[in-house]
PDB file of C-alpha atoms and ligand atoms in Angstrom:
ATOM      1  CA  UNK A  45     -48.623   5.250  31.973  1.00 92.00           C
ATOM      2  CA  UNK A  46     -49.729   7.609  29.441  1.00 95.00           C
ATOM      3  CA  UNK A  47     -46.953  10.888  29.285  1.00 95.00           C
ATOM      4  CA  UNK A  48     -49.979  12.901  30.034  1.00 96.00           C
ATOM      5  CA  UNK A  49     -50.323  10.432  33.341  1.00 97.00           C
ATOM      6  CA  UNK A  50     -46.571  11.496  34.393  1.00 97.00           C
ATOM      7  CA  UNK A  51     -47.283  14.727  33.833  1.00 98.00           C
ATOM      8  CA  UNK A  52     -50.134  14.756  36.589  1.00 98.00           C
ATOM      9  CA  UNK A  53     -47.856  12.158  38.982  1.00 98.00           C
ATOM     10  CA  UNK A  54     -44.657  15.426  38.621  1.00 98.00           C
ATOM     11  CA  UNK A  55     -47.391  17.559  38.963  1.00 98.00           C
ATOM     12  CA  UNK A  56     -48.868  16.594  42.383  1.00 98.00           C
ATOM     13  CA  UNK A  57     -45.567  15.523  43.846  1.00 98.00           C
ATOM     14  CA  UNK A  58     -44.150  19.166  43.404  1.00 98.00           C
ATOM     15  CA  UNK A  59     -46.588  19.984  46.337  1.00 98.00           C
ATOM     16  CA  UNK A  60     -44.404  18.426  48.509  1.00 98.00           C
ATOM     17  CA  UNK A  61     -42.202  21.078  47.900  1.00 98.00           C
ATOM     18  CA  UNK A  62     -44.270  24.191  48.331  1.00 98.00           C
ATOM     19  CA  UNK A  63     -44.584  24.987  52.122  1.00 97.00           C
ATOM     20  CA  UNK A  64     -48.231  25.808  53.622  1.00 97.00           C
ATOM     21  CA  UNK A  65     -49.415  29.554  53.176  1.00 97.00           C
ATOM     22  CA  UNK A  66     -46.116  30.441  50.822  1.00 98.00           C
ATOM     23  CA  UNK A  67     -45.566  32.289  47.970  1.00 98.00           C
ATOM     24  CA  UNK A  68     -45.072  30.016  45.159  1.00 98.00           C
ATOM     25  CA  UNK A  69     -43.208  30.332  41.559  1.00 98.00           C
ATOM     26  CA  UNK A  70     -45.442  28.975  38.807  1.00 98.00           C
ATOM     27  CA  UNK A  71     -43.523  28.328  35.431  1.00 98.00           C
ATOM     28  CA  UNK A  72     -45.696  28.023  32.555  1.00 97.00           C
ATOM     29  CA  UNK A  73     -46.565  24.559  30.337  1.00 97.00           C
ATOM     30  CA  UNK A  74     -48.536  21.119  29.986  1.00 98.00           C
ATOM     31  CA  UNK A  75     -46.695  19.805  33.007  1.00 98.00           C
ATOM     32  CA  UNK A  76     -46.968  23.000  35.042  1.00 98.00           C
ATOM     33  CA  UNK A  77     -50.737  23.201  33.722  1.00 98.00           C
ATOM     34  CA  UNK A  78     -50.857  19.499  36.236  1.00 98.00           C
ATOM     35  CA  UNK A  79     -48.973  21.598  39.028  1.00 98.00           C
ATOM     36  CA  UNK A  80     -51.730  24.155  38.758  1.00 98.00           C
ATOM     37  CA  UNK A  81     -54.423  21.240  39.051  1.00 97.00           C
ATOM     38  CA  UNK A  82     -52.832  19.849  41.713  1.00 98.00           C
ATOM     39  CA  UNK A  83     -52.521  22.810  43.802  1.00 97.00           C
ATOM     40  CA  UNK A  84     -56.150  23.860  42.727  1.00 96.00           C
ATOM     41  CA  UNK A  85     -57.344  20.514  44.239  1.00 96.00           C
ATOM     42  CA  UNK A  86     -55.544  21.009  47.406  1.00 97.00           C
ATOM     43  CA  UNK A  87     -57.154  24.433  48.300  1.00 96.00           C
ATOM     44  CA  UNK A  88     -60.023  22.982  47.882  1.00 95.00           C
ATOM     45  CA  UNK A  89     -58.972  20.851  51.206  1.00 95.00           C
ATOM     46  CA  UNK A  90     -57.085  24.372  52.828  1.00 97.00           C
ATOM     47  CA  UNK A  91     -57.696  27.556  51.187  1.00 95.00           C
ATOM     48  CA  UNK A  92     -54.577  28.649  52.985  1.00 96.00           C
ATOM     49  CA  UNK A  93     -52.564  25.822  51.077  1.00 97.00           C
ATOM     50  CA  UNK A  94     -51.060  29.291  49.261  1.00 97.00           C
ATOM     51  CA  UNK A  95     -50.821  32.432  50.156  1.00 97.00           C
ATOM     52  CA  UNK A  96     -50.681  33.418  46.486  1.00 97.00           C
ATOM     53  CA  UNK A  97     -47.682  33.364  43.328  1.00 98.00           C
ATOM     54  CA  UNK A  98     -45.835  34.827  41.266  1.00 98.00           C
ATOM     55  CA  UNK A  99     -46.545  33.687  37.748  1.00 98.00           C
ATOM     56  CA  UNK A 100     -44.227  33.547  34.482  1.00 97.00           C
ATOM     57  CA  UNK A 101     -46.458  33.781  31.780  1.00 96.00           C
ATOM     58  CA  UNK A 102     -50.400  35.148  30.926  1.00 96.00           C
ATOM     59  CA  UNK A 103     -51.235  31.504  30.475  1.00 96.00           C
ATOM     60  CA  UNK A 104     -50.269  30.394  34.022  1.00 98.00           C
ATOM     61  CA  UNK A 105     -51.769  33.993  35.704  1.00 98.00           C
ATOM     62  CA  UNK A 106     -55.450  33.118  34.027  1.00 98.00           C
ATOM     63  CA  UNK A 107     -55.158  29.535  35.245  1.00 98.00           C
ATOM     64  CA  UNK A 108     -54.492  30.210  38.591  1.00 98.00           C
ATOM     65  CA  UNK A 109     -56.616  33.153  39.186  1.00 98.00           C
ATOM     66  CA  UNK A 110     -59.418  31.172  37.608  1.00 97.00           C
ATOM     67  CA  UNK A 111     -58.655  28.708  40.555  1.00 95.00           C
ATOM     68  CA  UNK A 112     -58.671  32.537  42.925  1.00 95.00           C
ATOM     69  CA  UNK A 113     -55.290  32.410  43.502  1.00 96.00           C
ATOM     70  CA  UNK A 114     -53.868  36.259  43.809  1.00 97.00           C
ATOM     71  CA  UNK A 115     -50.738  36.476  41.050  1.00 98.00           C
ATOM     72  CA  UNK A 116     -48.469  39.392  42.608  1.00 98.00           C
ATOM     73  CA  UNK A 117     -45.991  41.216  40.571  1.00 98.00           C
ATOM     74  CA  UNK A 118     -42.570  39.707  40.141  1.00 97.00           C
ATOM     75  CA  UNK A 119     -41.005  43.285  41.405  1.00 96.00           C
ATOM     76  CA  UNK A 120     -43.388  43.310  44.168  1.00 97.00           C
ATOM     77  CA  UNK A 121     -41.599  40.563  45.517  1.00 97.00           C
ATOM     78  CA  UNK A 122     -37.736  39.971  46.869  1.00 97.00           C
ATOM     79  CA  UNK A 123     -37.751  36.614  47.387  1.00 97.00           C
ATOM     80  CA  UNK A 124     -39.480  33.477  47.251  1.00 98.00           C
ATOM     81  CA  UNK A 125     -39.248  29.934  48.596  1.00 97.00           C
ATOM     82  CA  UNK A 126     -39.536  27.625  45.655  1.00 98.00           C
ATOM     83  CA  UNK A 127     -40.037  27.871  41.958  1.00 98.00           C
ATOM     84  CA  UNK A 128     -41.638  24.870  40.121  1.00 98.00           C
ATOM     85  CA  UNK A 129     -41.230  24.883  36.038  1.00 98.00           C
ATOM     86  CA  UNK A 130     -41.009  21.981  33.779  1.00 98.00           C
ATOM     87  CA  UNK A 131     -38.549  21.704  30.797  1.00 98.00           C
ATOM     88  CA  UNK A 132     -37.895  20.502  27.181  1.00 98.00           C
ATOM     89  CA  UNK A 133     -34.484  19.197  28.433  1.00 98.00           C
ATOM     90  CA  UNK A 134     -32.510  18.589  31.678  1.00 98.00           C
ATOM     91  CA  UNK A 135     -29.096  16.837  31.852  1.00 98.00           C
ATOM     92  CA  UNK A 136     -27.840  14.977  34.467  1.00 97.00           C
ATOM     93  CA  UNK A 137     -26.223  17.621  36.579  1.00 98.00           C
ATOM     94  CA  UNK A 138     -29.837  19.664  36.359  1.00 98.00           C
ATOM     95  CA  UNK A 139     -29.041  22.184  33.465  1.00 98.00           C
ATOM     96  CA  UNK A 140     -32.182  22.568  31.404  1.00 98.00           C
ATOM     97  CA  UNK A 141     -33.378  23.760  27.686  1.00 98.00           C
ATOM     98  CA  UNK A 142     -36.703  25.559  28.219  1.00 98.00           C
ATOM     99  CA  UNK A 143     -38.781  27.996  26.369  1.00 98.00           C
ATOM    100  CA  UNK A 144     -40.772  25.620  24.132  1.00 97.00           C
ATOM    101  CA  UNK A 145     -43.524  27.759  25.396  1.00 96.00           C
ATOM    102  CA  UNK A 146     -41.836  30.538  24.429  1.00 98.00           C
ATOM    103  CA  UNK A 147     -42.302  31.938  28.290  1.00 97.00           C
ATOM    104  CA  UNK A 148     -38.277  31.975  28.630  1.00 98.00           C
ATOM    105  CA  UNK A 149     -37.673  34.843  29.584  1.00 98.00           C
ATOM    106  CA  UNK A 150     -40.468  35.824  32.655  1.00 97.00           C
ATOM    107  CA  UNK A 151     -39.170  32.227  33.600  1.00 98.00           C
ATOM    108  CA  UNK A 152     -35.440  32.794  34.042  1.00 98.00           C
ATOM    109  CA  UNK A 153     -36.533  36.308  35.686  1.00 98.00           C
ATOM    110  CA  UNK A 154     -39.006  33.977  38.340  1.00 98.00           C
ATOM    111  CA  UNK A 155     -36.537  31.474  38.544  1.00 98.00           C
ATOM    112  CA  UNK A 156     -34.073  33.797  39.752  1.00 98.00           C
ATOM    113  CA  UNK A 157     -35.994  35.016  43.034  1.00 98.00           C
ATOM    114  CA  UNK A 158     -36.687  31.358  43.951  1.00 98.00           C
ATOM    115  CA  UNK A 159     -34.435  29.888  46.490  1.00 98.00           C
ATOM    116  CA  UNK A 160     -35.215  26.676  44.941  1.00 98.00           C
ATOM    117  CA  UNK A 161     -35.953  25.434  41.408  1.00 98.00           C
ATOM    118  CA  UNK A 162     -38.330  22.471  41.315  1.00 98.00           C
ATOM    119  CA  UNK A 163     -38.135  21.242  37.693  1.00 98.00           C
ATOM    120  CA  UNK A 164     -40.956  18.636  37.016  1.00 98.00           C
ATOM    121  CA  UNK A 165     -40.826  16.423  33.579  1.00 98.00           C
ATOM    122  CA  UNK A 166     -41.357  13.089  32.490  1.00 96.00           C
ATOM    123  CA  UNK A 167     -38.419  10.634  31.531  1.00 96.00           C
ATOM    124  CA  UNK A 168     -38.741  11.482  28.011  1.00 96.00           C
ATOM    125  CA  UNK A 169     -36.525  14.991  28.770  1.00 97.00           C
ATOM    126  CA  UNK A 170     -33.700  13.175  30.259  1.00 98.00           C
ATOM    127  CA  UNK A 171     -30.883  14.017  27.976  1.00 98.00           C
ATOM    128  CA  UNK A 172     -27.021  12.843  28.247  1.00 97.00           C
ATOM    129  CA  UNK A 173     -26.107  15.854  26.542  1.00 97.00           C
ATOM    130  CA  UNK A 174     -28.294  19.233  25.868  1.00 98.00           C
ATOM    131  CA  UNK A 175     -29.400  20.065  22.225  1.00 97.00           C
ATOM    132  CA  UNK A 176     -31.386  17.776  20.608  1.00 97.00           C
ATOM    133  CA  UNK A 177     -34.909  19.952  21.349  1.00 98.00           C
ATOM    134  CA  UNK A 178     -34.617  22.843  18.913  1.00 98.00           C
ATOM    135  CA  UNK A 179     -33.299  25.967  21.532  1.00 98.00           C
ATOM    136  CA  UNK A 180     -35.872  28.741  21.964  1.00 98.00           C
ATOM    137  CA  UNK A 181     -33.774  32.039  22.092  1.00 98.00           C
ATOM    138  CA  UNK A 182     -36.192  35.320  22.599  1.00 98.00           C
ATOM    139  CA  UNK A 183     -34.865  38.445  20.175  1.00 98.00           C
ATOM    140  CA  UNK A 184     -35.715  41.663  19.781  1.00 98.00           C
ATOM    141  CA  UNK A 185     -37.659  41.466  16.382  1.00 98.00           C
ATOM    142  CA  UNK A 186     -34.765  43.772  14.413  1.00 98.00           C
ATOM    143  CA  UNK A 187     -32.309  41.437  15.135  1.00 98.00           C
ATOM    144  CA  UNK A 188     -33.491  38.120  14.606  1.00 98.00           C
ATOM    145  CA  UNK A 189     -31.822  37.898  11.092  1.00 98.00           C
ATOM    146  CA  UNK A 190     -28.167  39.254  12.481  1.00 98.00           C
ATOM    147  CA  UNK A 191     -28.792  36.624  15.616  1.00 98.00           C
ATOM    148  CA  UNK A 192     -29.432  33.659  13.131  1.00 98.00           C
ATOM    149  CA  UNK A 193     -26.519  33.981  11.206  1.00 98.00           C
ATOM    150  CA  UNK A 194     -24.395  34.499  14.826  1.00 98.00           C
ATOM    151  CA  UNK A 195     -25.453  31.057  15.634  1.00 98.00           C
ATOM    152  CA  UNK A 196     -24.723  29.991  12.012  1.00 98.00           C
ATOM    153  CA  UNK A 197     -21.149  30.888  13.453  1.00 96.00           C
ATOM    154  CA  UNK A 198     -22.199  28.341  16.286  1.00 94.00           C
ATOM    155  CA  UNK A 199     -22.666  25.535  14.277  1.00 96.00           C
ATOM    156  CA  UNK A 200     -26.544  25.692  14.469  1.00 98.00           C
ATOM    157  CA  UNK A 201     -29.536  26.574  12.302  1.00 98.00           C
ATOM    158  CA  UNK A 202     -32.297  29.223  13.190  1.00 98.00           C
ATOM    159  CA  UNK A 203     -35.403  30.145  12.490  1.00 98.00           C
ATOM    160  CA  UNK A 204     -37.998  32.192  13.641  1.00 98.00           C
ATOM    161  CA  UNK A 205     -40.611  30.653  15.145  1.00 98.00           C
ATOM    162  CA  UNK A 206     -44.184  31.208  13.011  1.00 98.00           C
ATOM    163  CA  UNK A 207     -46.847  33.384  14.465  1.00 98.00           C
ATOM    164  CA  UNK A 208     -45.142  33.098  17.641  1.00 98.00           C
ATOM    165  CA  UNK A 209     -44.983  37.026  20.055  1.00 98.00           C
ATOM    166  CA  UNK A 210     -43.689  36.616  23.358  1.00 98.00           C
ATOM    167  CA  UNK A 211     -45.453  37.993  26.528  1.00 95.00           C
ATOM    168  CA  UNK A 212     -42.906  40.825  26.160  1.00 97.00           C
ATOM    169  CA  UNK A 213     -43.577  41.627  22.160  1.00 98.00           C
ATOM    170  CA  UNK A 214     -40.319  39.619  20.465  1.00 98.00           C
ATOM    171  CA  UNK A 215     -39.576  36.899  18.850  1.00 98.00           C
ATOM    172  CA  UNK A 216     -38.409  33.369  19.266  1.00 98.00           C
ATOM    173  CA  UNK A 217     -35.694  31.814  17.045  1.00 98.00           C
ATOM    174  CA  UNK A 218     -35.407  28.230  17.123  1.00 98.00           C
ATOM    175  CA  UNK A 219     -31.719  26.815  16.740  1.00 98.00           C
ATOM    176  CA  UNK A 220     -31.067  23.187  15.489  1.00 98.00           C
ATOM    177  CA  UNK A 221     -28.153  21.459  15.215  1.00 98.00           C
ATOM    178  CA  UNK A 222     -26.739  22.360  18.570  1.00 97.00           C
ATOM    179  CA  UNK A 223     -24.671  19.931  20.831  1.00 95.00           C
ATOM    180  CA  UNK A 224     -24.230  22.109  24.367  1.00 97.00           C
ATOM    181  CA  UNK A 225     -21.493  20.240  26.096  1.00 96.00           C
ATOM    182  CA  UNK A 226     -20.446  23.340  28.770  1.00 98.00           C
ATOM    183  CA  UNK A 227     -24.106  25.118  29.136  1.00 98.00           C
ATOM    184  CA  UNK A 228     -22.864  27.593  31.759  1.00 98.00           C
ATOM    185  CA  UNK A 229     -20.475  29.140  29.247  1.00 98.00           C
ATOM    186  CA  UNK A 230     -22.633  28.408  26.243  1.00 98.00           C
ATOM    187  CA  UNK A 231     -25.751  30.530  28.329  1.00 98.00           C
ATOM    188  CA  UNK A 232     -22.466  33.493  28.927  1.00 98.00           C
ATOM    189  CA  UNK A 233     -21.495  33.603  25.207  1.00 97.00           C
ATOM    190  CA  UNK A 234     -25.015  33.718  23.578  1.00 98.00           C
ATOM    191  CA  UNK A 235     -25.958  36.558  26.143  1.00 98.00           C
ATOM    192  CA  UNK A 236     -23.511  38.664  24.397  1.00 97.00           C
ATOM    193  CA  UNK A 237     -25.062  38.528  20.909  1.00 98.00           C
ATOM    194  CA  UNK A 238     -26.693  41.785  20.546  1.00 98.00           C
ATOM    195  CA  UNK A 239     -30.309  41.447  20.302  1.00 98.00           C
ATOM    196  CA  UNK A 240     -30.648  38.217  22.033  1.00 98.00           C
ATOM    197  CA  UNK A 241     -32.914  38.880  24.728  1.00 98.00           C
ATOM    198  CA  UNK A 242     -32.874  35.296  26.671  1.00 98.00           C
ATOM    199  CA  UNK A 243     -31.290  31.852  25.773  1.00 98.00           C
ATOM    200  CA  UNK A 244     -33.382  28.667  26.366  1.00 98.00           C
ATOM    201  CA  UNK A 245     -29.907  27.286  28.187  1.00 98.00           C
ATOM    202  CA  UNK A 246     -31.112  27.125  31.689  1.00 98.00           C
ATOM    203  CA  UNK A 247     -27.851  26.478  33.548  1.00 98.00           C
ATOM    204  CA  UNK A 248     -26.186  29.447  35.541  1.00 97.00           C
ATOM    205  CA  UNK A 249     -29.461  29.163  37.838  1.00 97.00           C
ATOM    206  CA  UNK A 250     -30.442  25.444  36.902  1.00 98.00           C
ATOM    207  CA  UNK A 251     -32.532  23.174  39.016  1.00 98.00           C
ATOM    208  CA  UNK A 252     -31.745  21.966  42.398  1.00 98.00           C
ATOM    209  CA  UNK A 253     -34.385  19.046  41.941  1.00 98.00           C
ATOM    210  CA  UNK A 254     -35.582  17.133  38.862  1.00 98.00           C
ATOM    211  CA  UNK A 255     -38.988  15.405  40.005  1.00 98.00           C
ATOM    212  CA  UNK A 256     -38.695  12.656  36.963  1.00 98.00           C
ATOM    213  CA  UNK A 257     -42.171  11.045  36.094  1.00 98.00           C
ATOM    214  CA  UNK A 258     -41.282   7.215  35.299  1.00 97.00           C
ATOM    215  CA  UNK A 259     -43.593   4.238  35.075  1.00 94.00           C
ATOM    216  CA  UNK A 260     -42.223   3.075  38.346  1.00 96.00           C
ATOM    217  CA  UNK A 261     -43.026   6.299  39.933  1.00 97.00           C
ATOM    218  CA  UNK A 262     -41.074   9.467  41.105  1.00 98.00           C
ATOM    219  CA  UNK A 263     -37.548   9.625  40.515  1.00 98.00           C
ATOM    220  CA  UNK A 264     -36.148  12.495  42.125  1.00 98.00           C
ATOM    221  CA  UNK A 265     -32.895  13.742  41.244  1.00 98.00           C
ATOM    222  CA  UNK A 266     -30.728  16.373  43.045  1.00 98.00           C
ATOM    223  CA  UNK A 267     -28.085  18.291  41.714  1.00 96.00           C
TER     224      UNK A 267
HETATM  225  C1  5RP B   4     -42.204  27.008  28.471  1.00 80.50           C
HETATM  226  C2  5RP B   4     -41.257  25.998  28.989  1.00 80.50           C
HETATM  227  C3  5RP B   4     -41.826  24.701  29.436  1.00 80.50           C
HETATM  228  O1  5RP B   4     -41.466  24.479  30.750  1.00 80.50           O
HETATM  229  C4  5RP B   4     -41.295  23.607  28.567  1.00 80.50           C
HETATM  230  O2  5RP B   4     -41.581  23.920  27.215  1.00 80.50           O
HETATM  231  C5  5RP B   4     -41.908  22.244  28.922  1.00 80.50           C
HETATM  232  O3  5RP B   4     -43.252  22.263  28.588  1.00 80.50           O
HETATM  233  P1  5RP B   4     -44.197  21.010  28.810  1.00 80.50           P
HETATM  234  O4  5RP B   4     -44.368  20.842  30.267  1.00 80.50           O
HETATM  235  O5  5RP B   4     -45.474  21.409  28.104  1.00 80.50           O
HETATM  236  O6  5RP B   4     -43.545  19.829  28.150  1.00 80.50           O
HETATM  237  O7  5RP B   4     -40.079  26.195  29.071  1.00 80.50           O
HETATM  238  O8  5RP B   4     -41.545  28.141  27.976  1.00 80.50           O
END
C-alpha cells in the first residue's frame, strides 16, 4: 500500500471513534485531510453522523464546511468527546512531535478540550525515540533569533521556517539535532523560553490511541 493508501485506511478507521451526532476535534494535515473524507462520505449515508466540530486550523474549517459541516468556536465549547490529529512523530508510550503544518498551536489548544486524543499516522512515524523530524516551535516573530540560540544551549539547530505565518501571525522555527528522551519535561522547559509560543513536543496531553496504518492493516496502540 501506497502511504497515501494508509493515510485513507487511519483515516476511515478514526470514525470508529467519533460517536453519532457528537462534536468532533479535527486536527489539521494530509492524514486528517482522509479523516475529513471519510467523515464527508459518511454524512452522505446520515447527515446526523456529526453534529458539527471544532477545527484547529483555516485549512481544516474550509474543508469541512465545504462538506456543510458547522465549525463552532473553540471557546464556545467546554468540552468535547474525541479529538482526532495525525503527527510527524509518536513514540511508543503515545508522546508525539507535531506542527509540520505549522497548526501547533490551535492543535494543542483543541487537543486539550478533547477527552480523548485519536492520533492517526502511518508506520513511517513510529519512532523509538522523539527528534529525528525537525521540531516545529511557534514564536512570536521578535524573538525568534533569542529562541534559536536558547535551543543552541539545547544542543539543537534552528531556523525559521521560509514564508511560513501561522494562523495566529508568528513564526515557526525548526530545531534539528534534537534527541527528546523525557518529552514531558522537555515540553515544561521549552515553555519557559520567552517568546516561545508552543513546542511541537506533544506529551503532557499526548494520545490515548495511535491508529497505525500498516500493510497488514490497523494497528492500534493504546497508551
Ligand atoms: C500539523 C500537524 C500534522 O498533524 C502533522 O504534520 C502530520 O501531518 P500529515 O498527516 O500531513 O503527515 O501537526 O501541524
Amino acid at each position: 500500500m501506497t502511504q497515501d493508501e494508509l493515510k485513507a485506511l487511519v483515516g476511515r478507521a478514526a470514525l470508529d471513534y467519533v460517536p453519532s451526532g457528537s462534536i468532533v476535534g479535527v486536527g489539521t494535515g494530509s492524514t486528517v485531510d482522509k479523516f475529513i473524507d471519510a467523515l464527508g462520505e459518511a454524512l452522505k449515508a446520515d447527515p446526523k453522523r456529526v453534529a458539527g466540530a471544532v477545527s484547529s486550523s483555516v485549512r481544516s474549517t474550509e474543508r469541512l464546511q465545504g462538506l456543510g459541516i458547522t465549525v463552532l468556536p473553540a471557546e464556545s465549547v467546554t468540552e468535547l468527546g474525541v479529538y482526532i490529529d495525525g503527527a510527524d512523530e509518536i513514540d511508543h508510550a503515545g508522546h508525539m512531535i507535531k506542527g509540520g503544518g505549522a497548526a501547533l498551536t490551535r492543535e494543542k489548544i483543541v487537543a486539550d478540550l478533547a477527552q480523548q486524543f485519536v492520533c492517526i499516522a502511518d508506520e513511517s512515524k513510529l519512532v523509538e525515540a522523539l527528534g529525528k523530524f525537525p521540531l516545529p516551535v511557534e514564536v512570536i516573530p521578535m524573538a525568534a533569533a533569542q529562541v534559536i540560540r536558547a535551543f543552541a544551549k539545547l544542543g539543537g539547530s534552528g531556523k525559521v521556517r521560509e514564508g511560513v505565518t501561522t494562523d495566529n501571525g508568528n513564526l515557526i522555527v525548526d530545531v534539528t539535532g534534537l534527541r527528546i528522551l523525557a518529552p514531558a519535561q522537555f515540553e515544561s522547559d521549552v515553555n519557559q523560553i520567552p517568546g516561545v509560543v508552543t513546542v511541537g513536543v506533544f506529551a503532557r496531553n499526548k494520545a490515548s490511541v495511535c491508529l497505525l496504518g500498516t500493510s497488514a492493516g490497523v494497528k492500534t496502540l493504546s497508551f
